[in-house]
XYZ file of C-alpha atoms in Angstrom:
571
model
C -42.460 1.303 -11.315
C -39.108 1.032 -10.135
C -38.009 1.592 -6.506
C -36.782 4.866 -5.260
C -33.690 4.338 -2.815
C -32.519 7.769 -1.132
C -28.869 7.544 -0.711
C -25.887 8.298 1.532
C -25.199 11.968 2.332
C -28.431 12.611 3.184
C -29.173 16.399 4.393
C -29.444 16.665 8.088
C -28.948 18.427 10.796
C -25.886 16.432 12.136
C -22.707 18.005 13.277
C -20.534 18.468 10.689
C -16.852 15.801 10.661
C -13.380 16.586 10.650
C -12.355 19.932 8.811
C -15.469 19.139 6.756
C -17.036 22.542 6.718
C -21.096 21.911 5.763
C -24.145 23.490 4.629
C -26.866 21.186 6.167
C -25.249 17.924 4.525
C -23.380 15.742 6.549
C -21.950 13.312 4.676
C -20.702 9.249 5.121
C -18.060 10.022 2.538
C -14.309 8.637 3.670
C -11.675 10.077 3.463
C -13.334 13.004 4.770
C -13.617 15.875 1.975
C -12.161 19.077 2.039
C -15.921 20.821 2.181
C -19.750 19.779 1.721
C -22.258 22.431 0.680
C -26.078 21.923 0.149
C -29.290 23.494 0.238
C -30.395 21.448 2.987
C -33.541 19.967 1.368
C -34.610 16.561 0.334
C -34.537 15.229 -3.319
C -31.781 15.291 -5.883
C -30.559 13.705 -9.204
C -32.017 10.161 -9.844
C -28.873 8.030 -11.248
C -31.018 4.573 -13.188
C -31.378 3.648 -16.460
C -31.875 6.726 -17.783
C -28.970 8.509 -16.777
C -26.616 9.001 -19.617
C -22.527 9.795 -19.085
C -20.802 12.640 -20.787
C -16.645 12.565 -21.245
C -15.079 15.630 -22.098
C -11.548 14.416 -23.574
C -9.161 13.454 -21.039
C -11.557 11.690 -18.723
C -11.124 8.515 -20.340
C -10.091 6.735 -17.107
C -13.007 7.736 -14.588
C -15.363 7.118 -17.920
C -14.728 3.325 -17.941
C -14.705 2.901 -14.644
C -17.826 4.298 -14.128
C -19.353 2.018 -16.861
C -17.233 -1.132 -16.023
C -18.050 -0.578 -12.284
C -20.642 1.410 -11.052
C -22.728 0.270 -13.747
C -22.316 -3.004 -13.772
C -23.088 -2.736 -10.109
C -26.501 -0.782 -10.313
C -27.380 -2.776 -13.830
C -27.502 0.345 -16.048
C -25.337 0.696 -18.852
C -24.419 4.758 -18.918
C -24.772 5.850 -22.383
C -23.576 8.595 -24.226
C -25.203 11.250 -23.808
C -25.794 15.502 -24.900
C -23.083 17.795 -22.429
C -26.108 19.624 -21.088
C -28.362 16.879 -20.097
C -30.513 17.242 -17.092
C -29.712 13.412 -15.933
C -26.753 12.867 -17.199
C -23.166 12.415 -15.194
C -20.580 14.750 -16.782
C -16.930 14.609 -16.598
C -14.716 17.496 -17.072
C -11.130 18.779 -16.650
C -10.977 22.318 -14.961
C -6.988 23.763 -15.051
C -7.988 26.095 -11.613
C -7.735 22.980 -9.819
C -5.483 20.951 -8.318
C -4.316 17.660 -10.418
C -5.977 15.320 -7.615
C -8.603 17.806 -6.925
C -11.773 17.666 -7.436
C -15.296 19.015 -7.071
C -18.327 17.210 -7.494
C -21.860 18.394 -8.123
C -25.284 17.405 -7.297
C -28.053 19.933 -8.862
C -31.721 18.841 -9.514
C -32.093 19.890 -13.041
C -28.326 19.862 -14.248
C -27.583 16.354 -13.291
C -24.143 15.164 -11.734
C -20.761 16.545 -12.171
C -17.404 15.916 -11.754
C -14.612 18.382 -12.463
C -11.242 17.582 -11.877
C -7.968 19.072 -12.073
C -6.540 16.366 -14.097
C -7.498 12.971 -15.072
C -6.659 11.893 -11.571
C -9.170 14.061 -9.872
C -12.057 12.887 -11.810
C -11.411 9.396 -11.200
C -11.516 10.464 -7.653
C -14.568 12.460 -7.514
C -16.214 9.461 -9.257
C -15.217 7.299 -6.096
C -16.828 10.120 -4.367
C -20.264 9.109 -6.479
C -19.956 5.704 -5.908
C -20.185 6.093 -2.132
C -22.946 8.183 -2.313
C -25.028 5.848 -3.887
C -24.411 3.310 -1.226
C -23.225 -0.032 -0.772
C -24.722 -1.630 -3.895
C -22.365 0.271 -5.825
C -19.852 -1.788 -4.358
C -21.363 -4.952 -5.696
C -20.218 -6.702 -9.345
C -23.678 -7.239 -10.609
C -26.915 -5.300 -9.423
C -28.829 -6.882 -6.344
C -31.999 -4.511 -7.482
C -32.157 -4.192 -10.804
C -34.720 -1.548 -12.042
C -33.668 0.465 -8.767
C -33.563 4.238 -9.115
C -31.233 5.767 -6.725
C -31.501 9.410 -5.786
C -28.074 11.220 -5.067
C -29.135 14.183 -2.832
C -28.622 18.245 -3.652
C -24.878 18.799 -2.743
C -21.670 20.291 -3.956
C -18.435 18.181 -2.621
C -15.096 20.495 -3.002
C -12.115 18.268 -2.277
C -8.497 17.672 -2.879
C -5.702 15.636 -0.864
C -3.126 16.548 1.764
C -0.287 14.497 0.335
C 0.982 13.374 -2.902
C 2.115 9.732 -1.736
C -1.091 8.120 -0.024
C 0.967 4.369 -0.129
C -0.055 1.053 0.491
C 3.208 -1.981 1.201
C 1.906 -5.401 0.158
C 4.506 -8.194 1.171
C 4.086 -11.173 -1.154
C 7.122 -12.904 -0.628
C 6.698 -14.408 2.965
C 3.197 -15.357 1.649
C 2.678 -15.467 -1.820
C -0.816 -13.210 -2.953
C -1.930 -14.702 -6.342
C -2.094 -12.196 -8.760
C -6.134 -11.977 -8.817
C -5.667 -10.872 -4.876
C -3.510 -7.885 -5.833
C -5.820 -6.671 -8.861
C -8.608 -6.778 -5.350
C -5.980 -5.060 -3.313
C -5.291 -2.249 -6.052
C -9.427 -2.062 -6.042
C -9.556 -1.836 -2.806
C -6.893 1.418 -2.980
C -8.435 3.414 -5.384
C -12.177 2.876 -3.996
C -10.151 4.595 -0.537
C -7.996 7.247 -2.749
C -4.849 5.707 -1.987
C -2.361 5.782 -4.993
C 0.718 3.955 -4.254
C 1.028 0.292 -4.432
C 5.165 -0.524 -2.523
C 5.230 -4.022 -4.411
C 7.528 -5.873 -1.470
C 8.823 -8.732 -4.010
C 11.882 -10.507 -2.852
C 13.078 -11.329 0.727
C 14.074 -14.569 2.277
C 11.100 -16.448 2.353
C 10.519 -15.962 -1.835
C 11.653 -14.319 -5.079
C 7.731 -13.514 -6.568
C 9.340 -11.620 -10.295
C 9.981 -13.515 -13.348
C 13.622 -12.478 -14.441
C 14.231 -13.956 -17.674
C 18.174 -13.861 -17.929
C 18.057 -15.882 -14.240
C 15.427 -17.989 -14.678
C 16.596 -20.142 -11.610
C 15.444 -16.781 -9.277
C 11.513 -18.395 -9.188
C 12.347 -22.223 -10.248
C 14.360 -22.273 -7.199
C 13.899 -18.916 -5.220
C 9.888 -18.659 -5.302
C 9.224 -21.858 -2.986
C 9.929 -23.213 0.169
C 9.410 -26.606 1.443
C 7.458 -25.783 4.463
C 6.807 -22.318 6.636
C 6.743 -21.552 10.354
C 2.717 -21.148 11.752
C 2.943 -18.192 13.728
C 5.992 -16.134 15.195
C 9.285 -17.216 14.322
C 9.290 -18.996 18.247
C 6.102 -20.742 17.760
C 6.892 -24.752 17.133
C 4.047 -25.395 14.519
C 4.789 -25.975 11.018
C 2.666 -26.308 7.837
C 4.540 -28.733 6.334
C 3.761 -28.058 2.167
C 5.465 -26.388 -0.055
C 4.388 -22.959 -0.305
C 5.279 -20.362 -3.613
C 4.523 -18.927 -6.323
C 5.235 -15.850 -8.648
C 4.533 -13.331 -11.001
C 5.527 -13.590 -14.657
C 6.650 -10.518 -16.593
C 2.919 -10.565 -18.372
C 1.295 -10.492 -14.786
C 3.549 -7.887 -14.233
C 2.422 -5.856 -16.661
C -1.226 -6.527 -16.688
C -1.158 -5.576 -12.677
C 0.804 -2.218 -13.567
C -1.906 -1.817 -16.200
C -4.470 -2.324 -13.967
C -3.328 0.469 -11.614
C -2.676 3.010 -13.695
C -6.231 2.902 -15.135
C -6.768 3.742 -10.632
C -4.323 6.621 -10.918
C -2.329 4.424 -8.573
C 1.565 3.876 -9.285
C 3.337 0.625 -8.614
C 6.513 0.911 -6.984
C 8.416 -2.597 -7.002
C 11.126 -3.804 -4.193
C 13.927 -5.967 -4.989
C 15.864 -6.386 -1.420
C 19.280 -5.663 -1.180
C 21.889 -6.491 -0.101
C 19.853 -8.545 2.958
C 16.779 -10.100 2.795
C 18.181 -11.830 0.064
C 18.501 -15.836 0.968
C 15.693 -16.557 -1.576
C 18.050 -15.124 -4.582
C 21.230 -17.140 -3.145
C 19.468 -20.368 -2.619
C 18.927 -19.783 -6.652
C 22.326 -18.396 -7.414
C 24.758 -19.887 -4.716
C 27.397 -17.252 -6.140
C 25.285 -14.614 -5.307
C 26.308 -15.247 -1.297
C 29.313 -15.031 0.810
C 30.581 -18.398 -0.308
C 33.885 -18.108 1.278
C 32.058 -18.110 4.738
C 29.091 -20.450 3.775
C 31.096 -22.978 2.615
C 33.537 -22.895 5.486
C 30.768 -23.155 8.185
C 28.280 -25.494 5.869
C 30.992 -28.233 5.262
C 29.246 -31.241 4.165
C 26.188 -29.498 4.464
C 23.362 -29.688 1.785
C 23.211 -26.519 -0.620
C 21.358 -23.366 1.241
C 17.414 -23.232 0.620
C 15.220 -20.461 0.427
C 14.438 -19.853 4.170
C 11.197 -21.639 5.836
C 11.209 -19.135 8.864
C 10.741 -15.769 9.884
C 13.490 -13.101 11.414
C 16.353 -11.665 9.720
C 18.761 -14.442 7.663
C 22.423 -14.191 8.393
C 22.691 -14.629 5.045
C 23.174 -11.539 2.763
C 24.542 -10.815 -0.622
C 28.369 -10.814 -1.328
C 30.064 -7.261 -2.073
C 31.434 -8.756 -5.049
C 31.430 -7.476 -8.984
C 29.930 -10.467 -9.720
C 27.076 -9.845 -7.656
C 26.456 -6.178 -8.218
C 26.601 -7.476 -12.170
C 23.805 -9.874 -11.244
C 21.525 -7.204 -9.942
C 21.909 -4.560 -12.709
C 20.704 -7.584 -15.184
C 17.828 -7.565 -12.529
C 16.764 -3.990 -12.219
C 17.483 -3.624 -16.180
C 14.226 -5.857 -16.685
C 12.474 -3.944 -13.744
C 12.472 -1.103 -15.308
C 11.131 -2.346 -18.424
C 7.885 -3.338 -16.092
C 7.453 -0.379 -14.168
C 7.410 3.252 -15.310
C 7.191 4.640 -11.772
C 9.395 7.297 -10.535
C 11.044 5.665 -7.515
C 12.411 1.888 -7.000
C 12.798 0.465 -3.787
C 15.708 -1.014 -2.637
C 15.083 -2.275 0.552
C 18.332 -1.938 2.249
C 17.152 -2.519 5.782
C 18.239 -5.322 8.540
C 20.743 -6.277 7.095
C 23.347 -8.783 9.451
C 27.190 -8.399 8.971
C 28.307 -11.048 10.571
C 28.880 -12.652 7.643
C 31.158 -9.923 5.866
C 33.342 -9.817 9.323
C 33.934 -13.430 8.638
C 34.747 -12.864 4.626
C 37.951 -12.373 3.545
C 36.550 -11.470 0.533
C 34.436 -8.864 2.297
C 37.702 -8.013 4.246
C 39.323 -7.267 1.090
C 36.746 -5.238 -0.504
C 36.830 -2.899 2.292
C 40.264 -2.320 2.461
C 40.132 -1.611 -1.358
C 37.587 0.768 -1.284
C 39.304 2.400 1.665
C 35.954 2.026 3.744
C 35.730 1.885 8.193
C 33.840 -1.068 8.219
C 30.913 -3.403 7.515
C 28.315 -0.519 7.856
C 30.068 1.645 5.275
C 30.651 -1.511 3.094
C 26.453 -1.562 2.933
C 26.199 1.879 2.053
C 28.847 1.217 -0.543
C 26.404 -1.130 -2.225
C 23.522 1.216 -2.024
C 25.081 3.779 -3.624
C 26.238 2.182 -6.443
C 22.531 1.355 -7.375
C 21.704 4.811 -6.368
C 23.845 6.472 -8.878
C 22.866 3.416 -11.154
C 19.395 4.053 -11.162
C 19.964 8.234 -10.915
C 21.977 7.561 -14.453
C 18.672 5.798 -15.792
C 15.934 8.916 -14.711
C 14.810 7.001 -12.077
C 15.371 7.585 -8.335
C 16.043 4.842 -5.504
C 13.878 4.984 -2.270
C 14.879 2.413 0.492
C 13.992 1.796 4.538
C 15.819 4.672 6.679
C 18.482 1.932 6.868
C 20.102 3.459 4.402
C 20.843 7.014 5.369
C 23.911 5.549 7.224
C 26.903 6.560 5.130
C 25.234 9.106 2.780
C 22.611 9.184 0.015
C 22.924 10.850 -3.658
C 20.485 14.145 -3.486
C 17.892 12.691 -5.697
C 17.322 9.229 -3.361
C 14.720 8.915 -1.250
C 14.100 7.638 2.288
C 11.063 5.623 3.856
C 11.447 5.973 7.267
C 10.313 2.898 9.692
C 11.649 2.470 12.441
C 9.830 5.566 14.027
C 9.961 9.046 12.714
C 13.487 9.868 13.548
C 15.047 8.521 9.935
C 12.296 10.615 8.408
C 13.834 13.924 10.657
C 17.002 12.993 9.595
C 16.767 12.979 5.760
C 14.369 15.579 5.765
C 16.666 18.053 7.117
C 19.158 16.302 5.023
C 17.372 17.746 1.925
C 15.840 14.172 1.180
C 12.148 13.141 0.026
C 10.665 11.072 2.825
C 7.586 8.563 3.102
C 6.782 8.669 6.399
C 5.222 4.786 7.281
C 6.737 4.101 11.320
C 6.421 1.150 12.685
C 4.840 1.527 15.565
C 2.112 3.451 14.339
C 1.150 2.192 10.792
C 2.630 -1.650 10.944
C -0.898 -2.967 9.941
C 0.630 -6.453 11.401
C 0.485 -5.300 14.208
C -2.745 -6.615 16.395
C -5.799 -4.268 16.741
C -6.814 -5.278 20.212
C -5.080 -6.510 23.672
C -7.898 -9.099 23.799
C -6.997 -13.062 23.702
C -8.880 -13.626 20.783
C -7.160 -11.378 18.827
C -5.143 -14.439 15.657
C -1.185 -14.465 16.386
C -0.881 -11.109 17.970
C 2.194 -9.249 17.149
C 3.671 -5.912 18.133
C 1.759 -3.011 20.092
C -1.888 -3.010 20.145
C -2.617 -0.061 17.260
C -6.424 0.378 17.431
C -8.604 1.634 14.752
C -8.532 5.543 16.689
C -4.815 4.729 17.517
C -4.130 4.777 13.624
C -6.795 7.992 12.906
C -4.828 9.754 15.062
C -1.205 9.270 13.217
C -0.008 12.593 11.838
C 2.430 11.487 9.035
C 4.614 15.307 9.717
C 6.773 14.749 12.698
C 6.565 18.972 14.782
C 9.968 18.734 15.040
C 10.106 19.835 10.803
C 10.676 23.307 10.023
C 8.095 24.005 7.408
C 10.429 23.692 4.606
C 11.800 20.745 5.910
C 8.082 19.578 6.092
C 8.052 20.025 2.311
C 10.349 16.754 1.699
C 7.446 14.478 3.409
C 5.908 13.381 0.264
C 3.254 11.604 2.257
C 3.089 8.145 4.261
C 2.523 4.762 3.941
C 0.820 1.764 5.470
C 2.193 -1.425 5.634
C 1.281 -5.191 5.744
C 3.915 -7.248 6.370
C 2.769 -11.312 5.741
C 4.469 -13.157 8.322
C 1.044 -14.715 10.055
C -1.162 -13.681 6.968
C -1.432 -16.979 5.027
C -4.186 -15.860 2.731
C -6.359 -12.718 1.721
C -8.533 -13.300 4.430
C -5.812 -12.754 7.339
C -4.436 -9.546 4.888
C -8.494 -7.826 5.030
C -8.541 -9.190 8.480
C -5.139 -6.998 9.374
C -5.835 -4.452 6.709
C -9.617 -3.127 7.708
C -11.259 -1.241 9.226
C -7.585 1.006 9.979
C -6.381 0.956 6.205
C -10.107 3.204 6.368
C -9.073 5.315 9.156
C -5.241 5.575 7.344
C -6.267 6.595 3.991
C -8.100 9.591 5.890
C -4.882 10.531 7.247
C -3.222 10.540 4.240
C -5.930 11.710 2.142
C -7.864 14.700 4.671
C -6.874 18.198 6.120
C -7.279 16.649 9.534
C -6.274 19.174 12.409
C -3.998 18.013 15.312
C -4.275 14.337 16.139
C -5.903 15.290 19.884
C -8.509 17.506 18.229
C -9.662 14.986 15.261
C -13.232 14.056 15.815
C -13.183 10.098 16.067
C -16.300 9.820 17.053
C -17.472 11.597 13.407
C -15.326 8.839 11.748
C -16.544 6.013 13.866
C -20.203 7.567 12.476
C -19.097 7.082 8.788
C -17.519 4.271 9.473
C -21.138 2.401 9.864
C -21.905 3.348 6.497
C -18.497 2.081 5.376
C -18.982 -1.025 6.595
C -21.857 -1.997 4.302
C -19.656 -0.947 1.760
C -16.838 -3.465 2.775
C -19.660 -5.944 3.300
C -20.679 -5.388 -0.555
C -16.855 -6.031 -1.698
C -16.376 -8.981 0.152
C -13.579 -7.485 2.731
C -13.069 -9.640 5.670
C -12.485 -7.036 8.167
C -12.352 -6.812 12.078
C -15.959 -5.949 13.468
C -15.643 -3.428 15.997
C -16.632 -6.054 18.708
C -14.082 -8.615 18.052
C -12.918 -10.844 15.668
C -15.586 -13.793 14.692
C -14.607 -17.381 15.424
C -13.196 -18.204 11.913
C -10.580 -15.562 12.682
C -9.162 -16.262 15.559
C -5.971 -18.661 15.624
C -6.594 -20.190 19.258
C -2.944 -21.505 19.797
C -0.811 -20.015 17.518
C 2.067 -18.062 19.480
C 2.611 -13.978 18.799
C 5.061 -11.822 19.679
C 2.673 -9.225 21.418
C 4.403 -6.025 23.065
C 2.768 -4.637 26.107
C 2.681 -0.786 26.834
C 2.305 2.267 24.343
C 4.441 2.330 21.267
C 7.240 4.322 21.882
C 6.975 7.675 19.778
C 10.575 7.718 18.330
């Protein structure tokens, strides 16, 4: 006989979470759905070996997950199955709802399922499933096989706030092999996040194979050694330290997502953050200046430190030439809507210096060096616009006007996003000071190479991505928001989960949830479900802060930070 487990989302008679409204079930799920209904009594739908899985066409997506994942993790292989059965798991397409909606049912007698608005709501409501059956569903292989896991009576109607639930990954100031981001696009979808910002050039590395430069990762993907800690700390790991993707990983990752429902939106930074590509292609920089000020000095290297490099691209033909070669093979890799251009920090001193630079800007009849910057963002904003695709860059570049179609992701604090918004421009709203995931989780000592404000996990539940100052239809042009993880002082995947979790759990309700005002959202409901969610990081091997502290392998005793005392300013 096997074992009976009963499973999370029991009915009780708990207070119900966060615009959940509830019928006797209150449930562990996260993000918190739109509503819960039950009858309020014990016993459900067993989900073992006998369970079959029905697929109406256009389900195809959530149907192989569920075998590939769930059932490899409970040990039951999911057969097909009749439409009607009494255990079986059905998955369905219903036009009345919402693409990403979804609504998922529990009925003793008529089995499990999941209706969705398009293919993307299924595959959510069967993330939905997975928590339900509880943290061995977050496993690879089954830890008790033979196990029989009842999924109590319950109806789950949900859908999500925003279109653009984003995750930033920066692999170019430490280099995430590509097995880490297929974990990292795992780790989206089992949260219902759905876009992947692919950060993959800067200073510190160029992490894309381009085949018509091929010197961009012989020479521009490593660095002979790389600061240990802020950019003011004096320790030094003194190996080389690269790597990159090829145009095949490429592809296989953007495979990988889209079978999530997530979208991979790549960055190529321009015109700063942009040493990496000139230590490659020395033509690529201000050579006029560089070579005046370098005399006798060996060639420039990709950057071993962190900050901003003086060292930016050259407003040259020549280099804008360079770059449409580049984004020409980008957009053979990624089909997604919107490519980033960075376009943030970046220093002029270099173009005051330039005749060159000089020259260009009295030829285009521009002010000055900030105009000469938006010059070079709108060329490869109309580029792009002439291609079907749009550019989205860091509020940066707002400064000297944007084609209507571009896009703004506004960082620095919510002001860029207030800007373009009422400009008539789509905005991703991801500020600094409240969803920098770098930024340490705790004003304690322990806390490994603190930087920026302390953003705790309720800190982070309580960002609302809409600034009030929006009319509503300005509000409209907030596609959603964005957390990021910038990799600085996060040498491997361990410092990234350690960063990441628990808040990217308390961000992805944000994004995901119909939360009410950020003083009335019920923490202490989420800190509740978050004790159930941590069993389910446990089972996928996250390396996340526990709530009392970080454990002794992850603390950095030693390594200077660049903490910031006080409350973020709200800007």
């Amino acid at each position: 006989m096997s074992d009976v487990i009963s499973t999370d989302g029991v009915p009780t008679d708990g207070v119900p979470g966060d615009g959940v409204p509830t019928d006797g079930v209150r449930t562990e799920v996260i993000p918190a759905p739109v509503a819960v209904a039950g009858p309020g009594r014990r016993g459900g739908v067993p989900l073992d070996a006998g369970t079959s899985l029905w697929a109406a066409p256009g389900t195809e997506t959530a149907e192989r997950w569920l075998r590939s994942t769930l059932g490899a993790a409970l040990g039951i292989s999911l057969p097909p199955g009749e439409e009607d059965g009494p255990r079986s798991v059905r998955l369905r397409l219903d036009d009345t709802l919402e693409p990403e909606a979804y609504r998922l049912g529990v009925v003793a007698g008529r089995g499990i399922e999941i209706s969705g608005g398009g293919p993307a709501g299924v595959f959510w409501g069967a993330q939905t499933l997975r928590q339900l059956v509880g943290p061995e569903a977050f496993r690879r292989a089954p830890v008790r096989p033979g196990t029989t896991y009842e999924i109590p009576h319950q109806i789950i109607e949900d859908a999500p706030r925003f279109r653009w639930r984003g995750l930033m990954l920066d692999v170019s100031r430490h280099f995430m092999p590509k097995d880490g981001v297929l974990r990292y696009l795992d780790l989206m979808a089992a949260h219902k996040l759905n876009v992947f910002h692919f950060h993959l050039t800067d200073d510190q590395g160029w992490r894309i194979e381009i085949k018509r430069y091929p010197k961009l990762t012989e020479t521009g993907s490593w660095r002979s050694r790389t600061k240990f800690g802020h950019r003011a700390s004096p320790l030094w790991e003194d190996k080389p330290h690269g790597g990159f993707y090829t145009q095949d990983d490429i592809r296989e990752i953007v495979a990988y997502a889209a079978e999530r429902h997530i979208d991979v939106v790549p960055e190529i930074d321009i015109p700063g953050h942009s040493q990496a590509a000139i230590a490659a292609y020395p033509e690529l920089g201000n050579t006029d200046v560089i070579t005046a000020s370098m005399e006798g000095a060996p060639s420039l290297s990709v950057w071993d430190t962190w900050g901003i490099s003086k060292n930016v691209l050259a407003p040259t033909d020549n280099t804008l030439r360079f770059y449409e070669g580049v984004f020409e093979e980008l957009l053979d890799l990624f089909p997604s809507e919107f490519i980033h251009v960075g376009g943030d920090e970046c220093a002029k001193d270099q173009w005051k210096a330039s005749p060159t630079a000089q020259a260009r800007i009295a030829e285009l009849g521009l002010a000055d060096e900030d105009e000469l910057q938006s010059w070079f963002i709108r060329h490869f904003d109309d580029w792009l616009t002439a291609r079907g695709r749009r550019l989205i860059g860091w509020d940066e570049i707002l400064e000297g006007g944007l084609a209507p179609g571009a896009a703004v992701s506004s960082w620095r604090g919510y002001q860029g996003g207030i800007t373009a918004a009422r400009a008539g421009h789509d905005v991703v709203m991801c500020p600094e000071q409240q969803v920098y995931l770098d930024h340490r989780q705790h004003g304690g000592p322990d806390e490994p190479v603190p930087i920026g404000y302390v953003r705790t996990l309720e800190d982070v539940y309580r960002f609302e991505p809409v600034p009030p100052e929006l009319t509503p239809g300005q509000a409209r042009h907030v596609l959603g928001t964005q957390a990021n993880l910038w990799t600085e002082v996060m040498e491997d995947h361990a410092r990234v989960d350690y960063q990441a979790f628990p808040r990217l759990a308390a961000f992805a309700e944000v994004a995901w949830s119909s939360l009410p005002g950020p003083a009335e959202r019920d923490f202490a409901d989420f800190e509740r479900r978050m004790t159930a969610h941590y069993g389910r990081l446990d089972a996928l091997g996250v390396a996340y802060r526990p709530p009392t502290g970080p454990l002794p392998w992850q603390r950095r005793p030693g390594v200077l930070g660049r903490p910031i005392e006080g409350a973020p300013p709200n800007v």
